[in-house]
PDB file of C-alpha atoms in Angstrom:
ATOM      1  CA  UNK A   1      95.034  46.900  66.426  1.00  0.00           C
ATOM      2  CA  UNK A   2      97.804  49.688  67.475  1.00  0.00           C
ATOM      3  CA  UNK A   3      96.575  51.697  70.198  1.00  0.00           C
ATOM      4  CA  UNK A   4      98.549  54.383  71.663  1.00  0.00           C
ATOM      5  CA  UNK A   5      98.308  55.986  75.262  1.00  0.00           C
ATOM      6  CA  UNK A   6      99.576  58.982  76.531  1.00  0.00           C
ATOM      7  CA  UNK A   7      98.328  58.942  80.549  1.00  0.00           C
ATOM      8  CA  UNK A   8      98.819  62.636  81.547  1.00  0.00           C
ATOM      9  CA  UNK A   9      96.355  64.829  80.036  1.00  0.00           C
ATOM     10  CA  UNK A  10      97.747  67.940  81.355  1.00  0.00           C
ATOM     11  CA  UNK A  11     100.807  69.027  82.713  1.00  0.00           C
ATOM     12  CA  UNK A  12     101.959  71.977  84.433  1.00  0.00           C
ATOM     13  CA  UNK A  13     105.814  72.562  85.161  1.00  0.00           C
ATOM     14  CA  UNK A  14     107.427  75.914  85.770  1.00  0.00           C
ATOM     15  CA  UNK A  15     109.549  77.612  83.345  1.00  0.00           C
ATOM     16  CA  UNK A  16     113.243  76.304  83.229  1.00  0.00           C
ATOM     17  CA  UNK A  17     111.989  72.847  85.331  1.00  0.00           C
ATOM     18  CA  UNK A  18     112.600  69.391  83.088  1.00  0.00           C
ATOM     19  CA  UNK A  19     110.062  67.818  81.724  1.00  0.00           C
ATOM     20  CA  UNK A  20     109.076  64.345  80.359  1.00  0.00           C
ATOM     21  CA  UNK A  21     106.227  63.035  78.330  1.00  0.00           C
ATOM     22  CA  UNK A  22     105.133  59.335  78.627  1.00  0.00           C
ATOM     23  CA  UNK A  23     103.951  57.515  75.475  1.00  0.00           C
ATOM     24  CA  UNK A  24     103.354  53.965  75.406  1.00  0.00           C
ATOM     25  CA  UNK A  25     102.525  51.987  72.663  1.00  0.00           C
ATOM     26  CA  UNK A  26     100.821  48.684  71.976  1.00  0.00           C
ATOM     27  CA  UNK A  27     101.848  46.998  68.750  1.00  0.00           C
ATOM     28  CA  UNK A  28     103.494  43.569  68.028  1.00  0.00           C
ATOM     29  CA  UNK A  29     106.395  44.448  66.160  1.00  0.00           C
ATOM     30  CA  UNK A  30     108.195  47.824  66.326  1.00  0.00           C
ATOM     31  CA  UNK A  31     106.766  49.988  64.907  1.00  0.00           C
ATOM     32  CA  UNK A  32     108.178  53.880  63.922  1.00  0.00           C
ATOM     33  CA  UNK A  33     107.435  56.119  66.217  1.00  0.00           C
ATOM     34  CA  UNK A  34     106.727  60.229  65.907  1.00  0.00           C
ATOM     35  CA  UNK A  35     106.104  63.303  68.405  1.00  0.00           C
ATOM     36  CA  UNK A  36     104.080  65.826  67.270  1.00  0.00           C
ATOM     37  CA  UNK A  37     103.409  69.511  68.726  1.00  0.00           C
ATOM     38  CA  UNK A  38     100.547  71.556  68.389  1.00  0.00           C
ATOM     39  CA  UNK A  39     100.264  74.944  68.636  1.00  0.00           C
ATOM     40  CA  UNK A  40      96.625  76.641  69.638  1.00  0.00           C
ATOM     41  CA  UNK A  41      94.733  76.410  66.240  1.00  0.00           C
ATOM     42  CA  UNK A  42      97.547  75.346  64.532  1.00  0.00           C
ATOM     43  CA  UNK A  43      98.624  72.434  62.656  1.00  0.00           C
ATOM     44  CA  UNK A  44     101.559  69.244  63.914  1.00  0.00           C
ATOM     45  CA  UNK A  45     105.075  70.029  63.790  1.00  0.00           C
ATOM     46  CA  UNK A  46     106.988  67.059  63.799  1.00  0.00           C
ATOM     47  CA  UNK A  47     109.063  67.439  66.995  1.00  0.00           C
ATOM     48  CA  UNK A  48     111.222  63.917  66.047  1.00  0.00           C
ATOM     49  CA  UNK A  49     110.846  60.265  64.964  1.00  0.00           C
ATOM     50  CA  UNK A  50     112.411  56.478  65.320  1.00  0.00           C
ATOM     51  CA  UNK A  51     112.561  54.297  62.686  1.00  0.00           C
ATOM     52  CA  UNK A  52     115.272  51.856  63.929  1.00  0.00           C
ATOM     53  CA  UNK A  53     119.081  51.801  65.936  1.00  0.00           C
ATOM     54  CA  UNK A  54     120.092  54.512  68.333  1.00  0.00           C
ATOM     55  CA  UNK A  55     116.996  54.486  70.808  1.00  0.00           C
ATOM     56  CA  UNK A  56     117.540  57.692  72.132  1.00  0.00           C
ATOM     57  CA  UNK A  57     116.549  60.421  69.417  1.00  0.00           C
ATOM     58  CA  UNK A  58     117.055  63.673  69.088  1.00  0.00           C
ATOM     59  CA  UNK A  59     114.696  66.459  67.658  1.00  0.00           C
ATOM     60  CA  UNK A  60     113.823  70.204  68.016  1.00  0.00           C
ATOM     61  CA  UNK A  61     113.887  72.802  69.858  1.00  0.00           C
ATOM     62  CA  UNK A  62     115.800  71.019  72.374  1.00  0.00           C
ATOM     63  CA  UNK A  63     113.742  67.858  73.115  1.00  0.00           C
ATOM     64  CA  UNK A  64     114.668  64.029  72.959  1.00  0.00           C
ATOM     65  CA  UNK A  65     112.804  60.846  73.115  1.00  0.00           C
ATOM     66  CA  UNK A  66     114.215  57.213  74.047  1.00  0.00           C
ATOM     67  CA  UNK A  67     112.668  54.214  73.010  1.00  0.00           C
ATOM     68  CA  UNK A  68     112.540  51.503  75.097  1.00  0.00           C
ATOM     69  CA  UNK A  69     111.129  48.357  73.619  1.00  0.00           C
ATOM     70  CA  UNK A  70     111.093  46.347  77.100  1.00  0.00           C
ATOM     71  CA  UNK A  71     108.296  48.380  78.054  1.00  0.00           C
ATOM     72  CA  UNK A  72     106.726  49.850  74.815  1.00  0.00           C
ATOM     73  CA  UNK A  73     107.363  53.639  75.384  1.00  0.00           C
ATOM     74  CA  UNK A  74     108.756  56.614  73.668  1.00  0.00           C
ATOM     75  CA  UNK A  75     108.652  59.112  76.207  1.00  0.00           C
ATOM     76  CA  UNK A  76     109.693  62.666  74.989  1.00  0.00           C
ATOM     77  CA  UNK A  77     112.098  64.375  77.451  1.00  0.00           C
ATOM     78  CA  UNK A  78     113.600  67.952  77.668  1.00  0.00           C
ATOM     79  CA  UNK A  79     116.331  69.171  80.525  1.00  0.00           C
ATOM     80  CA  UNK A  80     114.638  72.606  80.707  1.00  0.00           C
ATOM     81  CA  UNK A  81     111.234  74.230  79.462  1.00  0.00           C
ATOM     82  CA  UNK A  82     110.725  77.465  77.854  1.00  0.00           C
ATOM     83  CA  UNK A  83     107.300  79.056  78.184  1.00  0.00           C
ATOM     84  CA  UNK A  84     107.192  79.016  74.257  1.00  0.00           C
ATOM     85  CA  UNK A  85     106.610  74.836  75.132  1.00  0.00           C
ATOM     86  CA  UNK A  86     103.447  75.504  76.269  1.00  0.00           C
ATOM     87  CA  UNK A  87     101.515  73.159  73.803  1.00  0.00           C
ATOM     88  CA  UNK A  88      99.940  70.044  72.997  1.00  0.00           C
ATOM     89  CA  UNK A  89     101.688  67.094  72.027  1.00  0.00           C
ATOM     90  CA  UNK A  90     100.941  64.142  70.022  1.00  0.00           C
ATOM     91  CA  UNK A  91     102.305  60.810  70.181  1.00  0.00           C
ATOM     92  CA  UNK A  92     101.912  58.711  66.996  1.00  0.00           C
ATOM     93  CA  UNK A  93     102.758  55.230  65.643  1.00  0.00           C
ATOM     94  CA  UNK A  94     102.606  53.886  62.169  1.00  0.00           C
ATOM     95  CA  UNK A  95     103.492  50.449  61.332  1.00  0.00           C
ATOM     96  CA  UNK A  96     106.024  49.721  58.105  1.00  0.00           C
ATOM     97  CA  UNK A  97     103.886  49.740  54.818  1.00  0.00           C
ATOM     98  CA  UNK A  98     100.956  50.916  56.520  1.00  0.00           C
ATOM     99  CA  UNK A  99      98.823  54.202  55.328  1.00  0.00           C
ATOM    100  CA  UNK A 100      97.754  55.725  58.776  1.00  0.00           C
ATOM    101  CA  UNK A 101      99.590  57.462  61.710  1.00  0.00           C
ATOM    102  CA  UNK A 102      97.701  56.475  65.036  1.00  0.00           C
ATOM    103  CA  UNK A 103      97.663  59.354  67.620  1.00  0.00           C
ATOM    104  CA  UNK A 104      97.827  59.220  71.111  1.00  0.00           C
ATOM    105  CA  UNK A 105      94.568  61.548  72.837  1.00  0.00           C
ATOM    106  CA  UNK A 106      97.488  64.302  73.247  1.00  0.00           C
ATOM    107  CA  UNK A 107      99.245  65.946  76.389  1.00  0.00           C
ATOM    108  CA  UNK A 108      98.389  69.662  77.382  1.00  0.00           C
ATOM    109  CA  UNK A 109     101.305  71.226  78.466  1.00  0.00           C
ATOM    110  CA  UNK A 110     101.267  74.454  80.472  1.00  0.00           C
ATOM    111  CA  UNK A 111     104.179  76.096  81.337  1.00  0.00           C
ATOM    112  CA  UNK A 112     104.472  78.542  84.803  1.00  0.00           C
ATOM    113  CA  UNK A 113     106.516  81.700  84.991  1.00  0.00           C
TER     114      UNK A 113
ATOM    115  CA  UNK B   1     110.013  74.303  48.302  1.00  0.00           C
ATOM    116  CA  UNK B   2     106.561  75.188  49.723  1.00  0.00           C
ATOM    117  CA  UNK B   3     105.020  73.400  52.764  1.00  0.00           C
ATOM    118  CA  UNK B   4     101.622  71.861  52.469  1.00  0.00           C
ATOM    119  CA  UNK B   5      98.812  74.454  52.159  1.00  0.00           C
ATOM    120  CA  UNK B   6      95.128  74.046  53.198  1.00  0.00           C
ATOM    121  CA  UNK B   7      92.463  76.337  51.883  1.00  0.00           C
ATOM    122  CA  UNK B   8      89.864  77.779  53.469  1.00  0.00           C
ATOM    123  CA  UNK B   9      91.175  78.817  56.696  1.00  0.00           C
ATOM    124  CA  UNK B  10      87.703  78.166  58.959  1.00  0.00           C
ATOM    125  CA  UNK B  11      84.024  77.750  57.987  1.00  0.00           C
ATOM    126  CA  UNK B  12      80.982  77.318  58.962  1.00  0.00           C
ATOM    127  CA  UNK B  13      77.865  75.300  57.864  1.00  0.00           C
ATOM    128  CA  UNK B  14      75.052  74.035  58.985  1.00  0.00           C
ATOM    129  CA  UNK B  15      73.603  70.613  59.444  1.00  0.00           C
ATOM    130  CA  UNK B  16      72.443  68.884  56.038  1.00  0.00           C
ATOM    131  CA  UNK B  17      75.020  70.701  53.865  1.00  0.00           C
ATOM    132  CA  UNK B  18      77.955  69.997  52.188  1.00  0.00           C
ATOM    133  CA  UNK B  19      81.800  71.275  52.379  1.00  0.00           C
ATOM    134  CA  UNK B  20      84.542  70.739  50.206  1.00  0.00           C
ATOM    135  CA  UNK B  21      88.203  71.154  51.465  1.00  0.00           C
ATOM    136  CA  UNK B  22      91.347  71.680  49.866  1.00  0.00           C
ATOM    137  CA  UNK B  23      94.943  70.565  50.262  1.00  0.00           C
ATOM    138  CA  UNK B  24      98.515  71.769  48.316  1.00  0.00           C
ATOM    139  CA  UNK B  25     100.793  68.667  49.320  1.00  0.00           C
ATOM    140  CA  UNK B  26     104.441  69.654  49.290  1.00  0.00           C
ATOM    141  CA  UNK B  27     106.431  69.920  46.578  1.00  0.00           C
ATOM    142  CA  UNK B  28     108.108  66.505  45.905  1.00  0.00           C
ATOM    143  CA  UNK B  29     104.804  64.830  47.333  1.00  0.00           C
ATOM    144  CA  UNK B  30     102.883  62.538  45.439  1.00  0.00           C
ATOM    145  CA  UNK B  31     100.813  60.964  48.436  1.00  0.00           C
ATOM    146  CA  UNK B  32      97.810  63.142  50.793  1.00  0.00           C
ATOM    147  CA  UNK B  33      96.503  61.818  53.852  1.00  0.00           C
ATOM    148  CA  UNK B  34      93.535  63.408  55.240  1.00  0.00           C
ATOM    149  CA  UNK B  35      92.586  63.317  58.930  1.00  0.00           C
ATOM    150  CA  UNK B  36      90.002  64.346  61.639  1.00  0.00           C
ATOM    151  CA  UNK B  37      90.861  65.889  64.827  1.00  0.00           C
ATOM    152  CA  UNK B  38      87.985  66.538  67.161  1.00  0.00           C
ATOM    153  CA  UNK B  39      88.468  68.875  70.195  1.00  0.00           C
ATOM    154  CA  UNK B  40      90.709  67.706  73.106  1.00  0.00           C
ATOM    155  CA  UNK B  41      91.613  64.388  70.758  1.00  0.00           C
ATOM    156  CA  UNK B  42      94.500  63.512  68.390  1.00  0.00           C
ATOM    157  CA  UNK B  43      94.073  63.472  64.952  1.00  0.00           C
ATOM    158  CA  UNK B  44      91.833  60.166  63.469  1.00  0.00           C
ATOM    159  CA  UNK B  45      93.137  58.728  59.825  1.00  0.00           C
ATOM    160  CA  UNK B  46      89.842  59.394  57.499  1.00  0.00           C
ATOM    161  CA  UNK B  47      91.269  58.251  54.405  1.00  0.00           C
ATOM    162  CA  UNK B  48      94.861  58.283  51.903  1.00  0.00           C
ATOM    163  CA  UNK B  49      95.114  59.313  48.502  1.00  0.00           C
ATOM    164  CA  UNK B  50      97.632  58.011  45.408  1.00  0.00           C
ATOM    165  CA  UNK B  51      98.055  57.786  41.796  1.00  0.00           C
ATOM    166  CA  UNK B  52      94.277  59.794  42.039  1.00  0.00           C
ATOM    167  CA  UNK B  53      93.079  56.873  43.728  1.00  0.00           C
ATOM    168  CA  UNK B  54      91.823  56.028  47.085  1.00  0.00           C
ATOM    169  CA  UNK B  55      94.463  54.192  49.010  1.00  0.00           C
ATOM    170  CA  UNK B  56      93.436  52.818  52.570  1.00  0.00           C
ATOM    171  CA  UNK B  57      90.362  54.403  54.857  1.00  0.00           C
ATOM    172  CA  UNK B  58      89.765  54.673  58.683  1.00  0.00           C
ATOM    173  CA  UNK B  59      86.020  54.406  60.313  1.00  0.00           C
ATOM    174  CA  UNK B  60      84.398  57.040  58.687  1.00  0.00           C
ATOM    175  CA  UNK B  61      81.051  56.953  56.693  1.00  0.00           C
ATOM    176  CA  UNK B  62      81.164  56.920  52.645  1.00  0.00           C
ATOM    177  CA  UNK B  63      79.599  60.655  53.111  1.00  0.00           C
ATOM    178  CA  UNK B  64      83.233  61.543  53.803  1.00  0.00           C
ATOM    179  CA  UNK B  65      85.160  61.567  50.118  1.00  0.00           C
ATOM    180  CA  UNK B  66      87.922  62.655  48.776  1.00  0.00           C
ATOM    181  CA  UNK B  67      89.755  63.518  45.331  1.00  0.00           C
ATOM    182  CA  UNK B  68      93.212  63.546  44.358  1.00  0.00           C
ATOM    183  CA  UNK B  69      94.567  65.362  41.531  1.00  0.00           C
ATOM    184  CA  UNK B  70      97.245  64.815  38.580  1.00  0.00           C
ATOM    185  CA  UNK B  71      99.265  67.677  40.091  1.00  0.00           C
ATOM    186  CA  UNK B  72      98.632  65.566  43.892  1.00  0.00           C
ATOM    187  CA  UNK B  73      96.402  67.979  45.201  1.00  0.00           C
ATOM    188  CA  UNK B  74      93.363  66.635  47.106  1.00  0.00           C
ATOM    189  CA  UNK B  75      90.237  67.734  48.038  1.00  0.00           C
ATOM    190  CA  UNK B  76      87.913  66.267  51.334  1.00  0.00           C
ATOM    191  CA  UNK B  77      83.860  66.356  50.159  1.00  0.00           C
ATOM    192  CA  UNK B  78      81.786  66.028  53.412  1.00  0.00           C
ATOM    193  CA  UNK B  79      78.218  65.272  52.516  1.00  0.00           C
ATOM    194  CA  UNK B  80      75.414  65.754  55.006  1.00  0.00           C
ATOM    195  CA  UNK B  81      77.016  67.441  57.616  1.00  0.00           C
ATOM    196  CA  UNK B  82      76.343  66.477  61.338  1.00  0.00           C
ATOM    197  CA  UNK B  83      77.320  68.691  64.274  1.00  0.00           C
ATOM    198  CA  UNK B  84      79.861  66.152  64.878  1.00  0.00           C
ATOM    199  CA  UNK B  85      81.561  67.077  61.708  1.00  0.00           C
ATOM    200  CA  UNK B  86      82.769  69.657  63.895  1.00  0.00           C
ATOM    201  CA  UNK B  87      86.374  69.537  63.889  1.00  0.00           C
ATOM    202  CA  UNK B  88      89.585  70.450  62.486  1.00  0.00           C
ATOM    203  CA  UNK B  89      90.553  68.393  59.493  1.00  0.00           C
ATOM    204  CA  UNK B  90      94.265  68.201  58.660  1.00  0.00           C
ATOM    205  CA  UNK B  91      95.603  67.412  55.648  1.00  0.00           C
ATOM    206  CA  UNK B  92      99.271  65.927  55.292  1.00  0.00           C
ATOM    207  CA  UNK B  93     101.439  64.526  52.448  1.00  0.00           C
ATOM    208  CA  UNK B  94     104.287  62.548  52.236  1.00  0.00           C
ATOM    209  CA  UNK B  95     106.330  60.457  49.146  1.00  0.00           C
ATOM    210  CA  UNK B  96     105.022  57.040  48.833  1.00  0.00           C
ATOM    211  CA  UNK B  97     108.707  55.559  48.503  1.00  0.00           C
ATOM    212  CA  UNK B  98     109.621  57.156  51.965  1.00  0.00           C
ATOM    213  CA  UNK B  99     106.156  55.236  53.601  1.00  0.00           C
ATOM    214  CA  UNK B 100     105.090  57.619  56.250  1.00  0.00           C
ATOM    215  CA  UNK B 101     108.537  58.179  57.311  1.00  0.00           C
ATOM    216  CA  UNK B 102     108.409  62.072  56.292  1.00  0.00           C
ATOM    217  CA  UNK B 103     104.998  63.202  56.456  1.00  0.00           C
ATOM    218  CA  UNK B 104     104.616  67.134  56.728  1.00  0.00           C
ATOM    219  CA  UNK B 105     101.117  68.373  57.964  1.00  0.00           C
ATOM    220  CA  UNK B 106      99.620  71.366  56.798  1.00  0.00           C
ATOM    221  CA  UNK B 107      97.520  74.130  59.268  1.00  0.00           C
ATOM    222  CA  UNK B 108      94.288  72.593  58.868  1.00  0.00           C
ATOM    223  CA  UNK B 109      90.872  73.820  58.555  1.00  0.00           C
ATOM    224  CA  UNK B 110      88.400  74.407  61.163  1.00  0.00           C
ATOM    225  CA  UNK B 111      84.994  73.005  60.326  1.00  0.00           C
ATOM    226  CA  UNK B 112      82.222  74.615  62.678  1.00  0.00           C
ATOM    227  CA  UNK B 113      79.051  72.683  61.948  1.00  0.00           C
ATOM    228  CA  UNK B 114      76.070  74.744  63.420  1.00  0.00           C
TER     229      UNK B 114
END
């Protein structure tokens, strides 16, 4: 079954810092993969996806995401955080032809002044 | 073009009863996807709806059910609500030709089962 795991629960960086966001995956083929953010009580905005070639993807509000298939991850990535970032995000994974995204348990990001 | 819209905003019931939830996919949609995100976890697939039919379900009981609609509109019936019902439940659509390649999620509601 595809499982996804996102290690950090929370995170705390300072305001202007970099950040990254691991997400590994565990799937037998490749399968396309999604970031999600959540805003308190809100719903997912989708942040940016992989489907296939260029593994490193661009999305949103500033953030990117490479795949790397040699170890299964999708880590999401931006140079320098904004204190609007402070969110939770959602890795996700669906597999071609299938009807379900699988989530990751989330990060919690916080961001200091 | 509107977004996906989910009606009501929050509610609350109490153990035993039953809720019914609604979902406006996005225009262009003809596919509804329902899902269950308990606090502190990501979302969990519940079931997918298309051509008014049910179309692939996660692990939930059959006292979660849904509807779809000729105008692809769906509605989530929970039956004999447990506290652990408690949770907001996200609906999102996409095109069935696209897969899941563009799925748009609506604002959810928040179920508060007392």
């Amino acid at each position: 079954a595809q499982s996804v795991t996102q290690p950090d629960i929370h995170i705390t960086v300072s305001e202007g810092a970099s950040l990254e966001l691991r997400c590994n995956y565990s799937y037998g083929a490749t399968p396309y993969l999604f970031w999600y953010v959540q805003s308190p009580g809100q719903g997912l905005q989708l942040l940016l996806k992989y489907f296939s070639g260029d593994t490193l993807v661009q999305g949103i509000k500033g953030f990117e995401a490479e795949f790397k298939r040699s170890q299964s991850s999708f880590n999401l990535r931006k140079p320098s955080v904004h204190w609007s970032d402070a969110a939770e995000y959602f890795c996700a994974v669906v597999k071609e032809g299938a009807q379900k995204l699988v989530f990751g348990q989330g990060t919690r990001l916080t961001i200091n002044p | 073009e509107t977004g996906v819209t989910q009606s009501p905003t929050h509610l609350i019931k109490t153990r035993g009863q039953q809720v019914t939830l609604r979902c406006s996919s996005q225009s262009g949609h003809n596919t509804v996807s329902w899902y269950q995100q308990a606090l502190g976890q990501g979302p969990q697939f519940i079931f997918q709806y298309y051509r008014e039919e049910e179309n692939g379900r996660g692990n939930f009981p059959p006292r979660f059910s849904g509807l779809q609609f000729p105008n692809y509109s769906s509605e989530l019936n929970v039956n004999a609500l447990e506290l652990d019902d408690s949770a907001l439940y996200l609906c999102a659509s996409s095109h069935r030709g696209g897969g899941l390649r563009e799925q748009f999620f609506g604002p959810g509601t928040r179920l508060t089962v007392l």
